[in-house]
Amino acid sequence: MKKLLLTGFVPFLDNPINPTEEIVKALEGQTIGGYEIVGRILPVDFAESARQCIEHVNDVKPDVVISLGLAAGRNKVTPERIAINCRDGEPDNSGVRLQDAPIEEVGPAGYFSTLPIREFVNVSIDKGYPAAVSNTAGTYLCNNVMYSVLHKIEQEQLPMRAGFIHIPASHELALKKSGIPSWSLADLTESIRAMIEVLG
């Protein structure tokens, strides 16, 4: 059976909950669209997140890699179009803050997702879950992981598709942080399931 590596992150910054962690745990071990879901949780650490994700790719040898990240403040599920060769933003969970730092010293400016992001959006909307293609994964850990995985695939010419999906806050997170849009964790999970089904 084909394998799909699904990754999420631990809580970070002022977010005491990261719903991507719960989605990954909920879908771990399931078979969706002909893919066995292998879930892994990544640290919010510039030095470790991409390295660990690459290790998981090496260990699992998946056919597809989908990484999930929290974009608290967005109101739609947003598959990312592109990752850029830049690390910048708030400190990570280890207190490391980077500015204008390349992910790869010798690497292209960006990599496009190799996932069917438009189909992801369309199926999500068809099932009643708001979605849109995003043209910026930012410059924080989400972008870092997306770029690093796509760089490995390109450099090693691996027969593997990969990309990133940002999700809104869950209701549980919104209860702890006022003023942000939120979805139920069940709807967040089902929207990701619907996107994965497209791959089959």
PDB file of C-alpha atoms in Angstrom:
ATOM      1  CA  MET A   1       0.000   0.000   0.000  1.00  0.00           C
ATOM      2  CA  LYS A   2       1.127   3.540  -0.698  1.00  0.00           C
ATOM      3  CA  LYS A   3       2.200   5.650   2.267  1.00  0.00           C
ATOM      4  CA  LEU A   4       1.487   9.266   3.119  1.00  0.00           C
ATOM      5  CA  LEU A   5       3.642  11.035   5.698  1.00  0.00           C
ATOM      6  CA  LEU A   6       1.471  13.559   7.537  1.00  0.00           C
ATOM      7  CA  THR A   7       3.244  15.983   9.869  1.00  0.00           C
ATOM      8  CA  GLY A   8       2.093  18.587  12.359  1.00  0.00           C
ATOM      9  CA  PHE A   9       3.743  20.802  14.947  1.00  0.00           C
ATOM     10  CA  VAL A  10       3.771  21.174  18.713  1.00  0.00           C
ATOM     11  CA  PRO A  11       2.341  24.413  20.233  1.00  0.00           C
ATOM     12  CA  PHE A  12       4.405  27.562  19.631  1.00  0.00           C
ATOM     13  CA  LEU A  13       4.667  31.262  20.458  1.00  0.00           C
ATOM     14  CA  ASP A  14       1.495  32.313  22.328  1.00  0.00           C
ATOM     15  CA  ASN A  15      -0.533  29.352  21.017  1.00  0.00           C
ATOM     16  CA  PRO A  16      -1.028  26.922  23.927  1.00  0.00           C
ATOM     17  CA  ILE A  17      -2.684  24.431  21.548  1.00  0.00           C
ATOM     18  CA  ASN A  18      -1.689  23.404  18.050  1.00  0.00           C
ATOM     19  CA  PRO A  19      -4.603  21.664  16.299  1.00  0.00           C
ATOM     20  CA  THR A  20      -2.272  20.197  13.664  1.00  0.00           C
ATOM     21  CA  GLU A  21      -0.964  17.897  16.385  1.00  0.00           C
ATOM     22  CA  GLU A  22      -4.474  16.612  17.069  1.00  0.00           C
ATOM     23  CA  ILE A  23      -5.294  16.158  13.376  1.00  0.00           C
ATOM     24  CA  VAL A  24      -2.160  14.084  12.822  1.00  0.00           C
ATOM     25  CA  LYS A  25      -2.951  11.909  15.846  1.00  0.00           C
ATOM     26  CA  ALA A  26      -6.552  11.442  14.661  1.00  0.00           C
ATOM     27  CA  LEU A  27      -5.551  10.325  11.149  1.00  0.00           C
ATOM     28  CA  GLU A  28      -2.461   8.291  12.110  1.00  0.00           C
ATOM     29  CA  GLY A  29      -2.772   4.677  11.004  1.00  0.00           C
ATOM     30  CA  GLN A  30      -5.899   5.204   8.902  1.00  0.00           C
ATOM     31  CA  THR A  31      -6.190   4.330   5.229  1.00  0.00           C
ATOM     32  CA  ILE A  32      -7.488   7.253   3.170  1.00  0.00           C
ATOM     33  CA  GLY A  33      -7.706   7.311  -0.605  1.00  0.00           C
ATOM     34  CA  GLY A  34      -5.531   4.235  -0.851  1.00  0.00           C
ATOM     35  CA  TYR A  35      -2.792   5.705   1.362  1.00  0.00           C
ATOM     36  CA  GLU A  36      -1.678   4.465   4.754  1.00  0.00           C
ATOM     37  CA  ILE A  37      -1.303   7.570   6.927  1.00  0.00           C
ATOM     38  CA  VAL A  38       1.921   7.757   8.919  1.00  0.00           C
ATOM     39  CA  GLY A  39       1.782  10.656  11.362  1.00  0.00           C
ATOM     40  CA  ARG A  40       4.699  12.505  12.915  1.00  0.00           C
ATOM     41  CA  ILE A  41       4.886  15.610  15.128  1.00  0.00           C
ATOM     42  CA  LEU A  42       7.682  18.121  14.565  1.00  0.00           C
ATOM     43  CA  PRO A  43       9.317  20.546  17.009  1.00  0.00           C
ATOM     44  CA  VAL A  44       9.075  24.298  16.462  1.00  0.00           C
ATOM     45  CA  ASP A  45      12.821  24.669  16.160  1.00  0.00           C
ATOM     46  CA  PHE A  46      14.728  26.111  13.206  1.00  0.00           C
ATOM     47  CA  ALA A  47      17.611  23.660  13.650  1.00  0.00           C
ATOM     48  CA  GLU A  48      15.495  20.569  14.228  1.00  0.00           C
ATOM     49  CA  SER A  49      12.142  20.749  12.434  1.00  0.00           C
ATOM     50  CA  ALA A  50      13.383  20.273   8.884  1.00  0.00           C
ATOM     51  CA  ARG A  51      16.082  17.815   9.942  1.00  0.00           C
ATOM     52  CA  GLN A  52      13.555  15.626  11.737  1.00  0.00           C
ATOM     53  CA  CYS A  53      11.085  15.836   8.865  1.00  0.00           C
ATOM     54  CA  ILE A  54      13.790  14.702   6.441  1.00  0.00           C
ATOM     55  CA  GLU A  55      14.607  11.824   8.818  1.00  0.00           C
ATOM     56  CA  HIS A  56      10.951  10.785   8.750  1.00  0.00           C
ATOM     57  CA  VAL A  57      10.978  10.908   4.949  1.00  0.00           C
ATOM     58  CA  ASN A  58      14.047   8.662   4.926  1.00  0.00           C
ATOM     59  CA  ASP A  59      12.520   6.223   7.415  1.00  0.00           C
ATOM     60  CA  VAL A  60       8.964   6.054   6.047  1.00  0.00           C
ATOM     61  CA  LYS A  61       9.820   6.370   2.339  1.00  0.00           C
ATOM     62  CA  PRO A  62       6.379   7.819   1.604  1.00  0.00           C
ATOM     63  CA  ASP A  63       4.790   8.403  -1.768  1.00  0.00           C
ATOM     64  CA  VAL A  64       3.366  11.710  -0.559  1.00  0.00           C
ATOM     65  CA  VAL A  65       4.348  14.167   2.183  1.00  0.00           C
ATOM     66  CA  ILE A  66       1.754  16.581   3.529  1.00  0.00           C
ATOM     67  CA  SER A  67       2.839  18.920   6.306  1.00  0.00           C
ATOM     68  CA  LEU A  68       0.271  20.835   8.331  1.00  0.00           C
ATOM     69  CA  GLY A  69       0.739  24.150  10.088  1.00  0.00           C
ATOM     70  CA  LEU A  70      -1.378  26.490  12.175  1.00  0.00           C
ATOM     71  CA  ALA A  71      -2.176  29.907  10.715  1.00  0.00           C
ATOM     72  CA  ALA A  72      -4.167  31.409  13.574  1.00  0.00           C
ATOM     73  CA  GLY A  73      -6.102  34.299  12.074  1.00  0.00           C
ATOM     74  CA  ARG A  74      -6.900  32.675   8.733  1.00  0.00           C
ATOM     75  CA  ASN A  75     -10.497  31.565   8.313  1.00  0.00           C
ATOM     76  CA  LYS A  76      -9.952  28.997   5.548  1.00  0.00           C
ATOM     77  CA  VAL A  77      -7.883  25.888   5.031  1.00  0.00           C
ATOM     78  CA  THR A  78      -5.109  27.031   2.705  1.00  0.00           C
ATOM     79  CA  PRO A  79      -2.857  24.724   0.681  1.00  0.00           C
ATOM     80  CA  GLU A  80       0.379  26.581  -0.010  1.00  0.00           C
ATOM     81  CA  ARG A  81       1.541  27.241  -3.557  1.00  0.00           C
ATOM     82  CA  ILE A  82       5.219  27.971  -2.888  1.00  0.00           C
ATOM     83  CA  ALA A  83       7.989  27.851  -0.280  1.00  0.00           C
ATOM     84  CA  ILE A  84      10.824  30.390  -0.388  1.00  0.00           C
ATOM     85  CA  ASN A  85      14.479  30.095   0.586  1.00  0.00           C
ATOM     86  CA  CYS A  86      14.268  32.310   3.652  1.00  0.00           C
ATOM     87  CA  ARG A  87      14.041  31.944   7.428  1.00  0.00           C
ATOM     88  CA  ASP A  88      12.800  34.942   9.353  1.00  0.00           C
ATOM     89  CA  GLY A  89      10.282  35.843  12.038  1.00  0.00           C
ATOM     90  CA  GLU A  90       9.563  35.340  15.704  1.00  0.00           C
ATOM     91  CA  PRO A  91      11.824  33.229  17.945  1.00  0.00           C
ATOM     92  CA  ASP A  92      11.297  29.475  17.771  1.00  0.00           C
ATOM     93  CA  ASN A  93      10.585  27.379  20.864  1.00  0.00           C
ATOM     94  CA  SER A  94      14.314  27.289  21.628  1.00  0.00           C
ATOM     95  CA  GLY A  95      14.517  31.081  21.584  1.00  0.00           C
ATOM     96  CA  VAL A  96      16.375  31.226  18.265  1.00  0.00           C
ATOM     97  CA  ARG A  97      15.434  34.182  16.076  1.00  0.00           C
ATOM     98  CA  LEU A  98      16.624  34.378  12.474  1.00  0.00           C
ATOM     99  CA  GLN A  99      16.476  37.248  10.016  1.00  0.00           C
ATOM    100  CA  ASP A 100      16.950  36.998   6.248  1.00  0.00           C
ATOM    101  CA  ALA A 101      18.667  33.620   6.680  1.00  0.00           C
ATOM    102  CA  PRO A 102      18.631  31.220   3.725  1.00  0.00           C
ATOM    103  CA  ILE A 103      17.405  27.684   4.302  1.00  0.00           C
ATOM    104  CA  GLU A 104      19.918  26.398   1.745  1.00  0.00           C
ATOM    105  CA  GLU A 105      23.000  28.492   1.017  1.00  0.00           C
ATOM    106  CA  VAL A 106      23.054  27.133  -2.518  1.00  0.00           C
ATOM    107  CA  GLY A 107      19.426  26.622  -3.405  1.00  0.00           C
ATOM    108  CA  PRO A 108      16.773  28.112  -5.655  1.00  0.00           C
ATOM    109  CA  ALA A 109      14.681  31.062  -4.530  1.00  0.00           C
ATOM    110  CA  GLY A 110      11.625  28.854  -4.179  1.00  0.00           C
ATOM    111  CA  TYR A 111       9.911  25.535  -4.790  1.00  0.00           C
ATOM    112  CA  PHE A 112       6.319  25.072  -5.903  1.00  0.00           C
ATOM    113  CA  SER A 113       4.159  22.487  -4.167  1.00  0.00           C
ATOM    114  CA  THR A 114       3.814  19.269  -6.148  1.00  0.00           C
ATOM    115  CA  LEU A 115       0.428  18.509  -4.588  1.00  0.00           C
ATOM    116  CA  PRO A 116      -2.834  19.083  -6.526  1.00  0.00           C
ATOM    117  CA  ILE A 117      -3.613  22.225  -4.538  1.00  0.00           C
ATOM    118  CA  ARG A 118      -6.433  23.455  -6.770  1.00  0.00           C
ATOM    119  CA  GLU A 119      -8.160  20.084  -6.513  1.00  0.00           C
ATOM    120  CA  PHE A 120      -7.659  20.235  -2.743  1.00  0.00           C
ATOM    121  CA  VAL A 121      -9.440  23.575  -2.604  1.00  0.00           C
ATOM    122  CA  ASN A 122     -12.249  22.498  -4.902  1.00  0.00           C
ATOM    123  CA  VAL A 123     -13.058  19.291  -3.027  1.00  0.00           C
ATOM    124  CA  SER A 124     -12.942  21.082   0.302  1.00  0.00           C
ATOM    125  CA  ILE A 125     -15.398  23.716  -0.885  1.00  0.00           C
ATOM    126  CA  ASP A 126     -17.633  21.055  -2.446  1.00  0.00           C
ATOM    127  CA  LYS A 127     -17.867  19.382   0.965  1.00  0.00           C
ATOM    128  CA  GLY A 128     -18.703  22.671   2.682  1.00  0.00           C
ATOM    129  CA  TYR A 129     -15.292  23.550   4.125  1.00  0.00           C
ATOM    130  CA  PRO A 130     -13.965  27.024   3.198  1.00  0.00           C
ATOM    131  CA  ALA A 131     -10.618  26.785   1.406  1.00  0.00           C
ATOM    132  CA  ALA A 132      -8.329  28.826  -0.831  1.00  0.00           C
ATOM    133  CA  VAL A 133      -4.898  28.555  -2.386  1.00  0.00           C
ATOM    134  CA  SER A 134      -2.348  30.573  -0.403  1.00  0.00           C
ATOM    135  CA  ASN A 135       0.564  32.238  -2.142  1.00  0.00           C
ATOM    136  CA  THR A 136       2.682  32.661   0.961  1.00  0.00           C
ATOM    137  CA  ALA A 137       3.738  30.076   3.521  1.00  0.00           C
ATOM    138  CA  GLY A 138       5.511  32.865   5.415  1.00  0.00           C
ATOM    139  CA  THR A 139       9.139  32.606   6.491  1.00  0.00           C
ATOM    140  CA  TYR A 140       8.739  30.744   9.776  1.00  0.00           C
ATOM    141  CA  LEU A 141       8.924  27.015  10.514  1.00  0.00           C
ATOM    142  CA  CYS A 142       6.139  25.995   8.126  1.00  0.00           C
ATOM    143  CA  ASN A 143       7.915  27.472   5.126  1.00  0.00           C
ATOM    144  CA  ASN A 144      11.195  26.036   6.403  1.00  0.00           C
ATOM    145  CA  VAL A 145       9.828  22.474   6.438  1.00  0.00           C
ATOM    146  CA  MET A 146       8.047  22.793   3.097  1.00  0.00           C
ATOM    147  CA  TYR A 147      11.134  24.153   1.341  1.00  0.00           C
ATOM    148  CA  SER A 148      13.476  21.583   2.900  1.00  0.00           C
ATOM    149  CA  VAL A 149      11.367  18.586   1.893  1.00  0.00           C
ATOM    150  CA  LEU A 150      10.878  19.842  -1.670  1.00  0.00           C
ATOM    151  CA  HIS A 151      14.614  20.591  -1.896  1.00  0.00           C
ATOM    152  CA  LYS A 152      15.455  17.013  -0.902  1.00  0.00           C
ATOM    153  CA  ILE A 153      12.994  15.623  -3.455  1.00  0.00           C
ATOM    154  CA  GLU A 154      14.432  17.828  -6.204  1.00  0.00           C
ATOM    155  CA  GLN A 155      18.080  17.167  -5.364  1.00  0.00           C
ATOM    156  CA  GLU A 156      17.632  13.401  -5.093  1.00  0.00           C
ATOM    157  CA  GLN A 157      15.030  13.158  -7.887  1.00  0.00           C
ATOM    158  CA  LEU A 158      12.687  11.185  -5.634  1.00  0.00           C
ATOM    159  CA  PRO A 159       9.362   9.868  -7.013  1.00  0.00           C
ATOM    160  CA  MET A 160       7.474  11.693  -4.297  1.00  0.00           C
ATOM    161  CA  ARG A 161       4.950  14.527  -4.082  1.00  0.00           C
ATOM    162  CA  ALA A 162       5.021  17.036  -1.246  1.00  0.00           C
ATOM    163  CA  GLY A 163       3.566  20.280  -0.015  1.00  0.00           C
ATOM    164  CA  PHE A 164       2.056  22.168   2.889  1.00  0.00           C
ATOM    165  CA  ILE A 165      -1.421  23.044   4.168  1.00  0.00           C
ATOM    166  CA  HIS A 166      -2.161  25.777   6.687  1.00  0.00           C
ATOM    167  CA  ILE A 167      -5.252  25.468   8.862  1.00  0.00           C
ATOM    168  CA  PRO A 168      -7.237  27.940  10.978  1.00  0.00           C
ATOM    169  CA  ALA A 169      -7.418  27.791  14.766  1.00  0.00           C
ATOM    170  CA  SER A 170      -9.602  25.215  16.466  1.00  0.00           C
ATOM    171  CA  HIS A 171     -12.400  26.296  18.804  1.00  0.00           C
ATOM    172  CA  GLU A 172     -10.278  25.049  21.715  1.00  0.00           C
ATOM    173  CA  LEU A 173      -7.499  27.454  20.754  1.00  0.00           C
ATOM    174  CA  ALA A 174      -9.903  30.331  20.116  1.00  0.00           C
ATOM    175  CA  LEU A 175     -11.263  29.947  23.648  1.00  0.00           C
ATOM    176  CA  LYS A 176      -7.767  30.740  24.909  1.00  0.00           C
ATOM    177  CA  LYS A 177      -7.023  33.487  22.355  1.00  0.00           C
ATOM    178  CA  SER A 178      -9.770  36.006  21.700  1.00  0.00           C
ATOM    179  CA  GLY A 179     -10.462  37.620  18.363  1.00  0.00           C
ATOM    180  CA  ILE A 180      -9.459  34.833  15.986  1.00  0.00           C
ATOM    181  CA  PRO A 181     -11.718  32.813  13.657  1.00  0.00           C
ATOM    182  CA  SER A 182     -11.947  29.123  14.428  1.00  0.00           C
ATOM    183  CA  TRP A 183     -13.300  25.778  13.279  1.00  0.00           C
ATOM    184  CA  SER A 184     -14.265  22.669  15.176  1.00  0.00           C
ATOM    185  CA  LEU A 185     -11.448  20.150  15.353  1.00  0.00           C
ATOM    186  CA  ALA A 186     -13.756  17.629  13.674  1.00  0.00           C
ATOM    187  CA  ASP A 187     -14.263  19.913  10.658  1.00  0.00           C
ATOM    188  CA  LEU A 188     -10.538  20.670  10.428  1.00  0.00           C
ATOM    189  CA  THR A 189      -9.789  16.954  10.440  1.00  0.00           C
ATOM    190  CA  GLU A 190     -12.447  16.138   7.862  1.00  0.00           C
ATOM    191  CA  SER A 191     -11.255  18.891   5.525  1.00  0.00           C
ATOM    192  CA  ILE A 192      -7.769  17.365   5.543  1.00  0.00           C
ATOM    193  CA  ARG A 193      -9.242  13.900   5.026  1.00  0.00           C
ATOM    194  CA  ALA A 194     -11.170  15.175   1.997  1.00  0.00           C
ATOM    195  CA  MET A 195      -7.994  16.609   0.487  1.00  0.00           C
ATOM    196  CA  ILE A 196      -6.089  13.381   0.996  1.00  0.00           C
ATOM    197  CA  GLU A 197      -8.900  11.440  -0.693  1.00  0.00           C
ATOM    198  CA  VAL A 198      -8.251  13.473  -3.864  1.00  0.00           C
ATOM    199  CA  LEU A 199      -4.833  11.819  -4.126  1.00  0.00           C
ATOM    200  CA  GLY A 200      -6.452   8.403  -4.527  1.00  0.00           C
TER     201      GLY A 200
END
